[in-house]
Amino acid sequence: MLSFTPCLPYARSLFGLAFGGRLMHHKRIPLPPESAFSRTIFKLVRPHIPRERWPAESVRVLFEPAGDGLWLEARFEGLPASYAALAAQLVREARVDLVLQSPAAGEAAAVARTKRWRDACLFAFVPLLFAIPLMAALSDAAMRMALLLCGVDVLALLVLQGALTKRRVAMATARFVAHVPSPGLKIHLGARADPRDNDPMPEV
């Protein structure tokens, strides 16, 4: 008889990864121009857009994680179409570095982590499947062990695929809005009571 005891820690970690986290589906408050993320976007796109093409007020931007959390898709409102497309391209090219600074970092990281485990199980399936007849040539016990490992891998693959689908849905709902400051717009950093004591954002 084969014991499943050596597989228990792996099973616990697997089901913990698949079902351990709570998925948040709350509506996020738009990020103000003073936020660190909005200022990061400003510094990223400001050198590529002439000052006269910016609106007088902040630019409203809708962000959505894409590519299994590897980059952000952005829709800039208030900029000319060509410059809005250029800004969206710059955001996309920033890739993971920008995703990690965004409010959707948690959902994107969960997708990337689950996908990494799913791919590991997927790559292990074929070697384990071919190991069954090879182990049969050695002994029945070795064949049963290879069969057990292959079955565990298939189960893990199914569980992780379901978890990946669930996390992708959560990531798709993690879109958020950020108001990116325009050049010359006075914003106040910090949370002091008297805004006169705050420093305006330096222009790029």
Short mmCIF file of C-alpha atoms in Angstrom, two decimals:
data_model
loop_
_atom_site.label_atom_id
_atom_site.label_comp_id
_atom_site.label_asym_id
_atom_site.label_seq_id
_atom_site.Cartn_x
_atom_site.Cartn_y
_atom_site.Cartn_z
CA MET A 1 0.00 0.00 0.00
CA LEU A 2 1.19 3.48 -0.88
CA SER A 3 0.85 6.24 1.67
CA PHE A 4 -0.45 9.70 0.73
CA THR A 5 1.28 11.24 3.75
CA PRO A 6 4.28 12.67 1.80
CA CYS A 7 1.82 14.45 -0.50
CA LEU A 8 -0.13 16.18 2.30
CA PRO A 9 2.14 19.25 2.71
CA TYR A 10 2.09 19.76 -1.05
CA ALA A 11 -1.70 19.40 -1.12
CA ARG A 12 -2.13 21.91 1.72
CA SER A 13 0.06 24.49 -0.01
CA LEU A 14 -1.73 23.87 -3.29
CA PHE A 15 -5.23 24.34 -1.90
CA GLY A 16 -4.01 27.27 0.17
CA LEU A 17 -2.72 28.92 -2.98
CA ALA A 18 -5.92 28.19 -4.89
CA PHE A 19 -8.50 29.05 -2.24
CA GLY A 20 -6.67 30.73 0.62
CA GLY A 21 -6.96 34.37 -0.43
CA ARG A 22 -10.08 36.50 -0.30
CA LEU A 23 -10.86 38.19 -3.59
CA MET A 24 -11.77 41.85 -3.26
CA HIS A 25 -14.48 43.20 -5.56
CA HIS A 26 -14.87 46.69 -4.12
CA LYS A 27 -15.03 49.88 -6.14
CA ARG A 28 -11.84 51.89 -5.75
CA ILE A 29 -11.85 55.61 -5.09
CA PRO A 30 -10.16 57.52 -7.95
CA LEU A 31 -6.58 58.44 -7.17
CA PRO A 32 -6.08 62.21 -6.84
CA PRO A 33 -3.33 64.13 -8.66
CA GLU A 34 -1.37 64.20 -5.38
CA SER A 35 -1.06 60.41 -5.25
CA ALA A 36 2.32 58.81 -5.85
CA PHE A 37 0.97 56.72 -8.71
CA SER A 38 -0.51 59.73 -10.52
CA ARG A 39 2.77 61.61 -10.22
CA THR A 40 4.64 58.56 -11.54
CA ILE A 41 2.41 58.54 -14.63
CA PHE A 42 2.97 62.28 -15.05
CA LYS A 43 6.75 61.87 -14.98
CA LEU A 44 6.49 58.99 -17.45
CA VAL A 45 4.44 60.75 -20.14
CA ARG A 46 5.24 64.46 -19.59
CA PRO A 47 8.50 64.54 -21.65
CA HIS A 48 6.67 63.10 -24.68
CA ILE A 49 3.67 65.46 -24.81
CA PRO A 50 4.02 69.19 -25.53
CA ARG A 51 2.82 71.44 -22.74
CA GLU A 52 0.20 73.15 -24.92
CA ARG A 53 -1.50 69.79 -25.57
CA TRP A 54 -2.31 69.26 -21.91
CA PRO A 55 -5.65 70.43 -20.49
CA ALA A 56 -5.77 73.07 -17.79
CA GLU A 57 -7.05 70.57 -15.21
CA SER A 58 -5.89 67.06 -14.36
CA VAL A 59 -6.22 64.25 -16.91
CA ARG A 60 -8.61 61.44 -16.03
CA VAL A 61 -7.12 58.03 -16.88
CA LEU A 62 -8.75 54.61 -16.63
CA PHE A 63 -6.24 51.84 -15.89
CA GLU A 64 -6.82 48.12 -16.27
CA PRO A 65 -4.30 45.30 -15.64
CA ALA A 66 -3.69 43.12 -18.69
CA GLY A 67 -1.43 40.35 -19.94
CA ASP A 68 -1.96 38.28 -16.77
CA GLY A 69 -0.80 41.25 -14.71
CA LEU A 70 2.34 42.00 -16.72
CA TRP A 71 1.30 45.50 -17.84
CA LEU A 72 -1.43 48.15 -17.57
CA GLU A 73 -3.80 49.28 -20.29
CA ALA A 74 -4.65 52.98 -20.00
CA ARG A 75 -7.26 55.27 -21.54
CA PHE A 76 -6.35 58.95 -21.27
CA GLU A 77 -9.23 61.43 -21.39
CA GLY A 78 -8.68 65.08 -22.25
CA LEU A 79 -5.62 64.58 -24.46
CA PRO A 80 -5.64 64.63 -28.28
CA ALA A 81 -6.16 61.14 -29.69
CA SER A 82 -2.61 60.75 -30.99
CA TYR A 83 -1.04 61.81 -27.70
CA ALA A 84 -3.50 59.71 -25.70
CA ALA A 85 -2.41 56.67 -27.74
CA LEU A 86 1.25 57.57 -27.19
CA ALA A 87 0.71 57.91 -23.44
CA ALA A 88 -1.09 54.55 -23.33
CA GLN A 89 1.83 52.96 -25.19
CA LEU A 90 4.31 54.41 -22.69
CA VAL A 91 2.28 52.99 -19.82
CA ARG A 92 2.15 49.60 -21.51
CA GLU A 93 5.90 49.59 -22.10
CA ALA A 94 6.57 50.31 -18.41
CA ARG A 95 5.18 46.80 -17.78
CA VAL A 96 5.58 45.16 -14.36
CA ASP A 97 7.40 48.08 -12.72
CA LEU A 98 4.29 50.22 -13.11
CA VAL A 99 1.87 47.42 -12.21
CA LEU A 100 3.60 46.94 -8.87
CA GLN A 101 3.05 50.61 -8.03
CA SER A 102 -0.63 50.52 -8.92
CA PRO A 103 -3.66 49.76 -6.71
CA ALA A 104 -4.16 46.56 -8.76
CA ALA A 105 -0.78 45.14 -7.70
CA GLY A 106 -2.33 42.56 -5.36
CA GLU A 107 -4.68 41.09 -7.97
CA ALA A 108 -1.98 41.10 -10.65
CA ALA A 109 0.53 39.39 -8.35
CA ALA A 110 -2.03 36.71 -7.46
CA VAL A 111 -2.57 35.94 -11.16
CA ALA A 112 1.15 35.80 -11.90
CA ARG A 113 1.83 33.56 -8.88
CA THR A 114 -0.99 31.13 -9.69
CA LYS A 115 -0.04 31.03 -13.37
CA ARG A 116 3.55 30.18 -12.43
CA TRP A 117 2.39 27.18 -10.36
CA ARG A 118 -0.07 26.10 -13.08
CA ASP A 119 2.69 26.19 -15.70
CA ALA A 120 5.00 24.18 -13.46
CA CYS A 121 2.37 21.44 -13.14
CA LEU A 122 1.72 21.58 -16.88
CA PHE A 123 5.39 21.13 -17.74
CA ALA A 124 5.71 18.27 -15.24
CA PHE A 125 2.75 16.33 -16.67
CA VAL A 126 4.44 14.82 -19.78
CA PRO A 127 7.61 13.62 -17.96
CA LEU A 128 5.47 12.04 -15.23
CA LEU A 129 3.22 10.41 -17.81
CA PHE A 130 6.17 8.85 -19.65
CA ALA A 131 7.71 7.81 -16.34
CA ILE A 132 4.87 5.33 -15.68
CA PRO A 133 5.91 2.69 -18.29
CA LEU A 134 9.57 3.30 -17.49
CA MET A 135 8.98 2.63 -13.80
CA ALA A 136 6.89 -0.45 -14.67
CA ALA A 137 10.03 -2.02 -16.07
CA LEU A 138 11.67 -1.66 -12.66
CA SER A 139 8.95 -2.81 -10.28
CA ASP A 140 5.25 -2.58 -9.56
CA ALA A 141 5.90 -0.34 -6.56
CA ALA A 142 7.85 2.14 -8.71
CA MET A 143 5.09 2.12 -11.31
CA ARG A 144 2.42 2.81 -8.68
CA MET A 145 4.50 5.67 -7.27
CA ALA A 146 4.87 7.21 -10.74
CA LEU A 147 1.14 6.75 -11.32
CA LEU A 148 0.38 8.41 -7.99
CA LEU A 149 2.63 11.38 -8.76
CA CYS A 150 1.05 11.77 -12.19
CA GLY A 151 -2.43 11.70 -10.65
CA VAL A 152 -1.46 14.30 -8.06
CA ASP A 153 -0.05 16.49 -10.82
CA VAL A 154 -3.26 16.23 -12.85
CA LEU A 155 -5.33 17.13 -9.78
CA ALA A 156 -3.07 20.08 -9.05
CA LEU A 157 -3.34 21.20 -12.67
CA LEU A 158 -7.14 21.18 -12.52
CA VAL A 159 -7.26 22.99 -9.19
CA LEU A 160 -4.77 25.63 -10.27
CA GLN A 161 -6.53 26.21 -13.59
CA GLY A 162 -9.75 26.90 -11.68
CA ALA A 163 -7.93 29.20 -9.29
CA LEU A 164 -6.27 31.00 -12.19
CA THR A 165 -9.64 31.61 -13.83
CA LYS A 166 -11.00 33.00 -10.57
CA ARG A 167 -8.04 35.31 -10.09
CA ARG A 168 -8.20 36.52 -13.69
CA VAL A 169 -11.82 37.52 -13.12
CA ALA A 170 -10.79 39.37 -9.97
CA MET A 171 -7.98 41.12 -11.83
CA ALA A 172 -10.36 42.16 -14.60
CA THR A 173 -12.53 43.94 -12.02
CA ALA A 174 -9.49 45.67 -10.49
CA ARG A 175 -9.60 48.57 -12.96
CA PHE A 176 -9.19 51.96 -11.36
CA VAL A 177 -9.17 55.66 -12.22
CA ALA A 178 -6.31 58.06 -11.56
CA HIS A 179 -6.26 61.81 -12.11
CA VAL A 180 -2.86 62.68 -13.59
CA PRO A 181 -1.73 66.26 -12.96
CA SER A 182 -1.18 68.60 -15.88
CA PRO A 183 1.97 70.74 -16.19
CA GLY A 184 1.65 73.80 -13.97
CA LEU A 185 -1.23 72.37 -11.95
CA LYS A 186 -0.67 73.19 -8.29
CA ILE A 187 -1.07 70.16 -6.09
CA HIS A 188 -0.18 69.77 -2.45
CA LEU A 189 1.86 66.87 -1.15
CA GLY A 190 1.34 65.45 2.30
CA ALA A 191 -1.66 65.61 4.59
CA ARG A 192 -1.10 68.72 6.67
CA ALA A 193 -4.01 70.78 7.89
CA ASP A 194 -2.76 74.02 6.33
CA PRO A 195 -2.22 73.59 2.56
CA ARG A 196 0.02 76.68 2.53
CA ASP A 197 2.66 74.62 4.32
CA ASN A 198 2.71 72.01 1.56
CA ASP A 199 5.09 71.97 -1.36
CA PRO A 200 3.68 72.12 -4.93
CA MET A 201 4.69 69.35 -7.27
CA PRO A 202 7.80 70.28 -9.26
CA GLU A 203 7.36 70.37 -13.01
CA VAL A 204 9.14 67.77 -15.12
#
